[in-house]
Short mmCIF file of C-alpha atoms in Angstrom, two decimals:
data_model
loop_
_atom_site.label_atom_id
_atom_site.label_comp_id
_atom_site.label_asym_id
_atom_site.label_seq_id
_atom_site.Cartn_x
_atom_site.Cartn_y
_atom_site.Cartn_z
CA MET A 24 0.01 0.06 -0.04
CA ASP A 25 1.18 3.37 -0.69
CA THR A 26 0.98 5.25 2.43
CA GLN A 27 3.32 8.31 3.33
CA SER A 28 3.79 9.95 6.79
CA TYR A 29 2.59 13.16 5.16
CA MET A 30 0.03 14.09 2.42
CA PRO A 31 1.68 15.79 -0.38
CA VAL A 32 -0.58 18.96 -1.44
CA PRO A 33 -1.35 18.74 -5.18
CA PRO A 34 -0.60 21.57 -7.56
CA GLY A 35 -3.31 23.85 -8.24
CA ILE A 36 -3.63 23.73 -11.77
CA GLY A 37 -6.40 26.40 -12.43
CA MET A 38 -5.51 30.25 -11.88
CA GLU A 39 -4.97 29.76 -8.49
CA GLU A 40 -1.92 27.91 -6.88
CA ASN A 41 -1.68 25.77 -3.59
CA PHE A 42 0.49 27.55 -1.39
CA PHE A 43 2.11 24.64 -0.16
CA SER A 44 2.28 22.36 -3.39
CA LEU A 45 5.82 21.59 -4.31
CA ASP A 46 5.11 21.19 -8.01
CA ASP A 47 3.35 24.74 -7.96
CA ILE A 48 6.42 26.34 -6.02
CA LEU A 49 8.68 24.68 -8.86
CA LEU A 50 6.10 26.32 -11.55
CA SER A 51 6.42 29.76 -10.15
CA HIS A 52 10.30 29.66 -11.31
CA GLU A 53 8.99 29.36 -14.83
CA ARG A 54 10.76 31.98 -16.87
CA LEU A 55 8.46 34.30 -19.15
CA PRO A 56 9.24 36.82 -21.71
CA CYS A 57 8.38 40.54 -20.63
CA ARG A 58 8.81 43.85 -21.74
CA LEU A 59 9.19 46.70 -19.40
CA GLN A 60 6.50 49.45 -19.41
CA THR A 61 8.20 51.64 -17.37
CA THR A 62 12.17 52.50 -16.14
CA PHE A 63 13.27 50.72 -12.93
CA PRO A 64 15.73 52.68 -11.42
CA ARG A 65 18.89 51.80 -9.63
CA LEU A 66 18.27 48.21 -10.63
CA GLY A 67 20.71 48.06 -13.91
CA PHE A 68 23.14 45.80 -11.93
CA LEU A 69 20.34 43.20 -12.51
CA GLU A 70 20.73 43.12 -16.20
CA LYS A 71 23.85 41.91 -17.14
CA SER A 72 23.43 43.18 -20.98
CA SER A 73 23.84 46.55 -20.44
CA ASP A 74 26.04 49.02 -18.31
CA THR A 75 23.23 51.45 -17.65
CA GLN A 76 22.14 52.69 -13.90
CA ASP A 77 18.67 52.09 -14.78
CA ILE A 78 16.77 49.49 -16.63
CA PRO A 79 15.19 51.28 -19.41
CA GLU A 80 11.75 51.46 -20.49
CA GLY A 81 10.84 49.02 -23.29
CA THR A 82 13.53 46.38 -22.27
CA LYS A 83 12.77 42.92 -23.14
CA MET A 84 13.85 40.37 -20.51
CA GLU A 85 12.81 37.39 -18.63
CA MET A 86 11.40 37.35 -15.54
CA PRO A 87 10.26 34.24 -13.49
CA LEU A 88 6.68 33.78 -12.85
CA TRP A 89 6.34 34.86 -9.52
CA LEU A 90 7.68 37.97 -9.99
CA ALA A 91 5.72 38.76 -13.37
CA LYS A 92 3.13 38.15 -11.39
CA GLY A 93 3.92 40.69 -8.74
CA LEU A 94 4.77 43.39 -10.73
CA TYR A 95 1.90 43.04 -13.30
CA GLU A 96 -0.96 45.39 -12.99
CA GLN A 97 -3.71 46.79 -15.34
CA LYS A 98 -3.79 50.07 -14.02
CA ARG A 99 -0.16 50.99 -13.87
CA ARG A 100 1.47 50.03 -16.93
CA VAL A 101 4.93 48.16 -15.38
CA LEU A 102 5.15 45.57 -17.82
CA THR A 103 3.76 43.38 -20.49
CA VAL A 104 3.97 39.55 -20.47
CA GLU A 105 4.24 37.89 -23.36
CA LEU A 106 3.11 34.10 -24.20
CA PRO A 107 5.61 31.70 -24.14
CA LYS A 108 5.79 29.68 -27.26
CA VAL A 109 4.10 26.64 -26.47
CA TYR A 110 0.43 28.54 -26.18
CA ARG A 111 1.24 30.85 -29.19
CA GLU A 112 -0.57 30.35 -32.20
CA GLY A 113 1.63 28.18 -34.19
CA TRP A 114 1.96 25.42 -31.40
CA ARG A 115 -2.00 25.99 -30.62
CA THR A 116 -2.40 24.65 -34.20
CA VAL A 117 -0.15 21.52 -33.57
CA PHE A 118 -2.20 20.67 -29.90
CA GLY A 119 -5.12 21.00 -31.74
CA ALA A 120 -4.45 18.57 -35.00
CA ASP A 121 -2.98 15.74 -32.81
CA PRO A 122 -2.01 16.39 -28.79
CA ASN A 123 -0.56 13.02 -28.50
CA VAL A 124 2.60 13.50 -30.60
CA VAL A 125 3.46 16.27 -28.18
CA ASP A 126 6.56 16.00 -25.66
CA LEU A 127 4.78 18.34 -23.27
CA HIS A 128 7.87 17.26 -20.55
CA LYS A 129 10.01 18.89 -23.17
CA MET A 130 7.98 21.49 -23.70
CA GLY A 131 6.88 22.45 -19.82
CA PRO A 132 7.07 20.80 -17.92
CA TYR A 133 4.35 22.39 -16.19
CA TYR A 134 2.26 22.75 -19.47
CA TYR A 135 -0.96 22.83 -17.71
CA GLY A 136 -0.16 24.94 -14.39
CA LEU A 137 2.04 27.13 -16.41
CA GLY A 138 -0.77 27.67 -18.98
CA SER A 139 -3.54 28.30 -16.90
CA GLN A 140 -1.07 31.21 -14.46
CA MET A 141 -0.88 32.94 -18.22
CA LEU A 142 -4.49 33.76 -17.79
CA HIS A 143 -3.58 36.41 -15.09
CA PHE A 144 -1.93 38.49 -17.94
CA ASP A 145 -4.44 40.12 -19.96
CA SER A 146 -4.07 38.88 -23.46
CA PRO A 147 -6.97 38.96 -26.28
CA GLU A 148 -5.55 35.28 -27.20
CA ASN A 149 -6.02 34.43 -23.31
CA PRO A 150 -10.06 32.37 -24.00
CA GLU A 151 -7.93 30.41 -27.13
CA VAL A 152 -5.02 29.80 -24.51
CA ALA A 153 -7.44 28.14 -22.14
CA GLN A 154 -9.51 26.23 -24.71
CA THR A 155 -6.22 24.60 -25.94
CA ILE A 156 -5.17 23.29 -22.58
CA LEU A 157 -8.36 22.09 -21.56
CA GLN A 158 -8.50 20.13 -25.32
CA THR A 159 -5.35 18.88 -24.80
CA PHE A 160 -5.93 17.48 -21.68
CA ILE A 161 -8.59 15.45 -23.27
CA GLY A 162 -6.74 14.38 -26.18
CA ARG A 163 -4.16 12.77 -24.13
CA PHE A 164 -6.34 11.42 -21.75
CA ARG A 165 -7.02 8.06 -23.49
CA ARG A 166 -3.53 6.97 -23.78
CA ILE A 167 -2.56 8.29 -20.15
CA MET A 168 -5.25 6.18 -18.97
CA ASP A 169 -4.70 3.14 -21.38
CA SER A 170 -0.88 3.20 -20.70
CA SER A 171 -1.01 3.61 -16.81
CA GLN A 172 -3.79 0.57 -16.84
CA ASN A 173 -1.70 -1.70 -18.83
CA ALA A 174 1.68 -1.62 -17.66
CA TYR A 175 1.97 -3.93 -14.73
CA ASP A 176 5.37 -5.08 -13.54
CA SER A 177 7.49 -3.46 -16.61
CA ASP A 178 9.40 -0.46 -17.36
CA THR A 179 7.22 2.86 -17.26
CA SER A 180 10.05 5.03 -17.90
CA ALA A 181 9.36 5.10 -21.87
CA LEU A 182 5.86 5.63 -21.26
CA VAL A 183 6.03 8.65 -18.99
CA GLU A 184 8.85 10.08 -21.06
CA ARG A 185 6.59 12.52 -22.68
CA LEU A 186 4.18 13.39 -20.00
CA ASP A 187 3.51 16.65 -18.24
CA CYS A 188 4.26 16.83 -14.51
CA LEU A 189 0.21 16.72 -14.25
CA GLU A 190 -0.32 13.99 -16.32
CA ARG A 191 2.48 12.05 -14.50
CA ALA A 192 0.78 12.42 -11.25
CA LEU A 193 -2.22 10.64 -12.91
CA PHE A 194 -0.17 8.10 -14.20
CA ARG A 195 1.06 7.28 -11.01
CA ALA A 196 -2.58 7.17 -9.78
CA GLY A 197 -3.68 5.06 -12.34
CA GLN A 198 -0.55 2.47 -11.86
CA SER A 199 -0.76 2.66 -7.86
CA GLY A 200 -4.76 1.39 -8.56
CA LEU A 201 -3.63 -1.39 -11.10
CA ASN A 202 -0.66 -2.52 -8.79
CA ALA A 203 -2.87 -2.78 -5.70
CA PHE A 204 -5.53 -4.78 -7.50
CA GLN A 205 -2.86 -7.50 -8.88
CA ARG A 206 -1.18 -7.57 -5.82
CA TRP A 207 -4.35 -8.76 -3.83
CA GLU A 208 -5.56 -10.90 -6.42
CA LYS A 209 -2.13 -12.91 -6.17
CA GLY A 210 -2.59 -13.15 -2.61
CA HIS A 211 0.87 -10.45 -1.52
CA ALA A 212 -1.61 -8.03 -0.50
CA HIS A 213 -2.51 -8.19 3.97
CA LEU A 214 -4.31 -5.57 5.97
CA THR A 215 -1.54 -3.31 7.69
CA ALA A 216 -1.64 -1.43 10.16
CA SER A 217 -2.15 2.49 9.40
CA ASN A 218 0.92 4.60 9.76
CA LEU A 219 -1.06 6.80 12.30
CA VAL A 220 -1.69 4.03 14.63
CA ILE A 221 1.77 2.94 14.36
CA ASN A 222 2.86 6.12 15.65
CA TYR A 223 0.39 7.04 18.04
CA ARG A 224 2.21 8.52 20.89
CA LYS A 225 -0.16 8.79 23.45
CA ARG A 226 0.42 6.20 26.45
CA LYS A 227 -1.70 3.10 26.95
CA LEU A 228 -3.54 2.25 29.84
CA ALA A 229 -1.74 -0.67 30.23
CA ASP A 230 1.70 0.64 30.00
CA MET A 231 0.93 2.77 32.71
CA ASN A 232 -0.01 0.22 35.15
CA SER A 233 3.14 -2.14 34.76
CA MET B 30 -8.62 1.94 -0.04
CA ASP B 31 -6.52 -0.73 -0.41
CA PRO B 32 -8.11 -4.07 -2.07
CA SER B 33 -7.49 -6.20 1.27
CA GLU B 34 -9.93 -3.68 2.81
CA VAL B 35 -12.35 -4.39 0.18
CA GLU B 36 -11.88 -7.70 0.58
CA PHE B 37 -12.53 -7.43 4.85
CA LEU B 38 -15.90 -5.80 3.74
CA ALA B 39 -16.48 -8.56 1.74
CA GLU B 40 -16.34 -10.93 4.33
CA LYS B 41 -19.54 -9.85 6.04
CA GLU B 42 -20.98 -11.38 3.22
CA MET B 43 -22.93 -14.41 4.46
CA VAL B 44 -22.57 -17.82 3.03
CA GLN B 45 -24.35 -21.02 3.69
CA ILE B 46 -22.28 -23.95 5.80
CA ILE B 47 -23.22 -27.38 6.65
CA PRO B 48 -21.19 -27.67 10.32
CA ASN B 49 -19.77 -31.40 11.65
CA PHE B 50 -19.88 -29.96 15.17
CA SER B 51 -22.77 -29.08 17.42
CA LEU B 52 -22.59 -25.87 19.03
CA ASP B 53 -25.54 -23.69 20.89
CA LYS B 54 -26.19 -20.02 19.47
CA VAL B 55 -23.42 -17.72 19.53
CA TYR B 56 -24.38 -14.12 20.54
CA LEU B 57 -22.05 -11.87 18.69
CA ILE B 58 -22.39 -7.96 18.37
CA GLY B 59 -22.71 -8.27 14.92
CA GLY B 60 -25.87 -10.68 15.36
CA ASP B 61 -26.78 -13.78 16.49
CA LEU B 62 -25.06 -17.12 14.77
CA GLY B 63 -26.42 -20.63 14.59
CA PRO B 64 -27.27 -23.00 16.29
CA PHE B 65 -24.79 -25.30 14.73
CA ASN B 66 -25.83 -29.15 14.02
CA PRO B 67 -23.81 -31.91 12.38
CA GLY B 68 -25.62 -31.96 9.12
CA LEU B 69 -27.91 -28.92 9.35
CA PRO B 70 -26.99 -25.98 6.58
CA VAL B 71 -26.73 -22.67 8.72
CA GLN B 72 -25.73 -19.11 7.09
CA VAL B 73 -22.71 -17.49 8.80
CA PRO B 74 -20.44 -14.77 7.27
CA VAL B 75 -17.48 -15.76 5.54
CA TRP B 76 -14.82 -14.88 7.85
CA LEU B 77 -16.30 -17.39 10.30
CA ALA B 78 -16.87 -20.10 7.29
CA LEU B 79 -13.64 -19.72 6.25
CA ASN B 80 -12.25 -20.15 9.63
CA LEU B 81 -14.52 -23.26 10.23
CA LYS B 82 -13.70 -24.63 6.75
CA GLN B 83 -9.62 -24.07 7.48
CA ARG B 84 -10.24 -26.40 10.71
CA GLN B 85 -12.04 -28.69 8.54
CA LYS B 86 -15.09 -28.23 10.92
CA CYS B 87 -17.56 -27.62 8.32
CA ARG B 88 -18.28 -28.06 4.44
CA ILE B 89 -19.23 -24.62 2.63
CA VAL B 90 -21.93 -24.77 0.25
CA PRO B 91 -21.29 -22.18 -2.80
CA PRO B 92 -23.84 -19.37 -3.22
CA GLU B 93 -26.19 -20.13 -5.77
CA TRP B 94 -24.62 -17.80 -8.72
CA MET B 95 -21.22 -19.56 -8.46
CA ASP B 96 -22.10 -22.15 -11.00
CA VAL B 97 -20.54 -22.62 -14.30
CA GLN B 98 -24.12 -22.63 -16.26
CA LYS B 99 -25.04 -19.28 -14.36
CA LEU B 100 -21.78 -17.55 -15.06
CA GLU B 101 -21.78 -18.27 -18.47
CA GLU B 102 -25.27 -16.67 -19.02
CA ILE B 103 -23.64 -13.87 -17.23
CA ARG B 104 -20.77 -13.54 -19.03
CA GLU B 105 -22.76 -13.77 -22.41
CA GLN B 106 -25.28 -10.67 -21.17
CA GLU B 107 -22.15 -8.85 -19.91
CA ARG B 108 -20.69 -9.28 -23.60
CA ARG B 109 -23.38 -8.30 -25.28
CA GLU B 110 -24.80 -5.46 -23.67
CA GLU B 111 -23.42 -1.86 -23.44
CA THR B 112 -24.05 -0.50 -20.13
CA PHE B 113 -22.84 -2.77 -17.00
CA THR B 114 -25.31 -5.80 -16.34
CA PRO B 115 -26.62 -6.58 -12.78
CA ILE B 116 -24.25 -8.71 -11.25
CA PRO B 117 -25.89 -11.37 -8.55
CA SER B 118 -23.22 -10.29 -5.63
CA PRO B 119 -21.53 -6.75 -5.11
CA TYR B 120 -18.25 -8.88 -4.08
CA TYR B 121 -18.55 -11.66 -6.68
CA MET B 122 -14.90 -10.67 -7.28
CA GLU B 123 -13.81 -11.30 -3.53
CA LEU B 124 -16.23 -13.97 -2.75
CA THR B 125 -14.52 -15.87 -5.70
CA LYS B 126 -11.26 -15.45 -4.63
CA LEU B 127 -11.89 -16.08 -1.05
CA LEU B 128 -13.78 -19.26 -1.59
CA LEU B 129 -11.86 -20.29 -4.52
CA ASN B 130 -8.58 -20.57 -2.44
CA HIS B 131 -9.61 -21.57 0.75
CA ALA B 132 -12.70 -23.88 0.04
CA ALA B 133 -11.81 -25.34 -3.61
CA ASP B 134 -12.54 -28.86 -2.88
CA ASN B 135 -16.31 -27.90 -1.79
CA ILE B 136 -17.13 -25.85 -5.27
CA PRO B 137 -17.81 -28.32 -8.57
CA LYS B 138 -15.53 -27.14 -11.31
CA ALA B 139 -13.83 -24.64 -9.42
CA ASP B 140 -11.30 -23.83 -12.33
CA GLU B 141 -13.95 -22.88 -14.88
CA ILE B 142 -15.62 -20.74 -12.29
CA ARG B 143 -12.60 -19.21 -11.76
CA THR B 144 -11.59 -18.31 -15.60
CA LEU B 145 -15.45 -17.43 -16.04
CA VAL B 146 -15.30 -14.95 -12.89
CA LYS B 147 -12.09 -13.16 -14.53
CA ASP B 148 -13.67 -12.77 -17.48
CA ILE B 149 -16.45 -11.39 -16.56
CA TRP B 150 -14.29 -8.91 -14.58
CA ASP B 151 -12.26 -8.24 -17.78
CA THR B 152 -15.32 -7.65 -19.86
CA ARG B 153 -16.56 -4.97 -17.08
CA ILE B 154 -12.95 -3.78 -17.04
CA ALA B 155 -13.06 -2.99 -20.25
CA LYS B 156 -16.57 -1.25 -20.33
CA LEU B 157 -15.35 1.07 -17.43
CA ARG B 158 -12.55 2.33 -19.36
CA LEU B 159 -14.26 2.87 -22.14
CA SER B 160 -17.08 4.50 -20.39
CA ILE B 161 -14.32 6.62 -18.72
CA ASP B 162 -12.86 7.86 -21.99
CA SER B 163 -16.31 9.00 -23.39
CA PHE B 164 -16.83 10.90 -20.12
CA ILE B 165 -13.98 12.64 -20.69
CA SER B 166 -14.30 13.29 -24.17
CA HIS B 167 -17.40 14.60 -23.94
CA GLN B 168 -16.68 16.80 -21.17
CA GLU B 169 -19.64 15.65 -18.92
CA ALA B 170 -20.17 16.56 -15.44
CA HIS B 171 -22.21 13.42 -14.07
CA ALA B 172 -22.42 9.92 -14.08
CA LYS B 173 -24.16 7.25 -12.78
CA LEU B 174 -22.22 4.14 -11.68
CA ASP B 175 -25.14 1.54 -12.01
CA ASN B 176 -24.31 -1.88 -10.89
CA LEU B 177 -20.80 -1.46 -10.32
CA THR B 178 -19.20 -3.16 -7.57
CA LEU B 179 -16.75 -1.67 -4.82
CA MET B 180 -13.75 -3.51 -6.11
CA GLU B 181 -14.23 -2.12 -9.61
CA ILE B 182 -15.00 1.20 -8.57
CA ASN B 183 -11.76 0.83 -6.19
CA THR B 184 -9.32 0.36 -8.70
CA THR B 185 -9.94 3.09 -10.94
CA ARG B 186 -11.21 5.40 -8.22
CA SER B 187 -7.62 7.39 -7.32
CA PHE B 188 -7.15 7.93 -11.18
CA LEU B 189 -10.48 9.09 -12.25
CA LEU B 190 -11.42 11.51 -9.74
CA ASP B 191 -7.72 13.02 -10.35
CA SER B 192 -8.65 13.36 -13.64
CA LEU B 193 -11.75 14.64 -13.13
CA ASN B 194 -10.59 17.45 -10.73
CA SER B 195 -7.74 18.34 -13.38
CA MET B 196 -10.70 18.70 -15.96
CA TYR B 197 -12.81 20.50 -14.06
CA LYS B 198 -10.36 23.29 -13.00
CA LEU B 199 -8.77 23.61 -16.41
CA ARG B 200 -12.20 23.81 -17.85
CA SER B 201 -13.25 26.90 -15.27
CA ASN B 202 -10.53 28.42 -16.59
CA THR B 203 -12.38 28.81 -20.09
CA GLN B 204 -15.16 30.81 -17.90
CA PRO B 205 -13.27 33.64 -16.56
CA GLY B 206 -16.13 34.77 -14.68
CA SER B 207 -15.86 31.86 -12.26
CA ALA B 208 -12.63 32.03 -11.83
CA ALA B 209 -12.47 35.88 -10.85
CA GLU B 210 -14.93 35.18 -8.38
CA LYS B 211 -13.28 32.96 -6.81
CA THR B 212 -10.16 35.08 -6.15
CA MET B 213 -11.89 37.73 -4.63
CA ASP B 214 -12.20 35.57 -1.76
CA TYR B 215 -9.09 36.28 -0.53
#
């Protein structure tokens, strides 16, 4: 049985991030291409390519998602965020044609998470981006389900190689269900005491009397 | 849930045994059992039946549906119809395994029954996968799980729930209004 002493927090996937999710923390480090709308005074040392004291308006630079989200405001135009390549028109057509051929791990690896986060930044393409992500998920679902439910006792690294992090989690869930059932069918599964009970620290009455 | 937990639940099912010992009525929290008289059939839970069987104190009468002909009918019906057909016992898989592993000598044609039940199981799981796939590809919001047994639900539960959750979240992205409302909560 797959028991852990703590419950890992799943990623938020949607526009919300889960604060305690390790996947979402890693996701927030993804770099986004941005263009500055104002001058950043005295921050020139951050931009290694120029020697000026300030970062001038209109500079193109890459920023992690967490910083871009913090700086982005609709009213005070601080910066504009451009869509990463995977979410742009060209790739959207590829996903529309056949989502199964794309190596999402190479393109992502947080394709779904980052795509949802991109909706924070105003862009006319947002509805299409959201729609493409959803359709990609649906299109790739069948293959994930079949491969995770049929690969018993074999090497799965080739199967998960091209999956996005979210899909890998799904794959693992499918595998754990299959493995548990197969183990039970072969008679290897036995009821085990829950970790919670084993680690129960409270003194028992019997121990106190002795 | 682990399959062995499902099996544990299945052990509460009643089965008929023919004891070869005599004992007065036993009063237990879960109900009264017995009295046991040699040669007279009684209904007991599977866990007790297996225990008595292992001590060679009884003979287990297989449930009515555990019969080659009936199972063949069920298998044919299962293959014919597109939806899940009603199954005679909600714990057919678990009971088959338990009884065949511990009391195969009391069940006629045990091997054939094992294969038949496995066939039925495989057909139903294939159907389940097919319906999950169409469920996802049509972006349905709810489904009826008629005639599915606990063990069948249990094998795909975590996978199905996780994927439905993800799909729901990705879909709520496409409707900006609802997502914006959520962010206002903070």
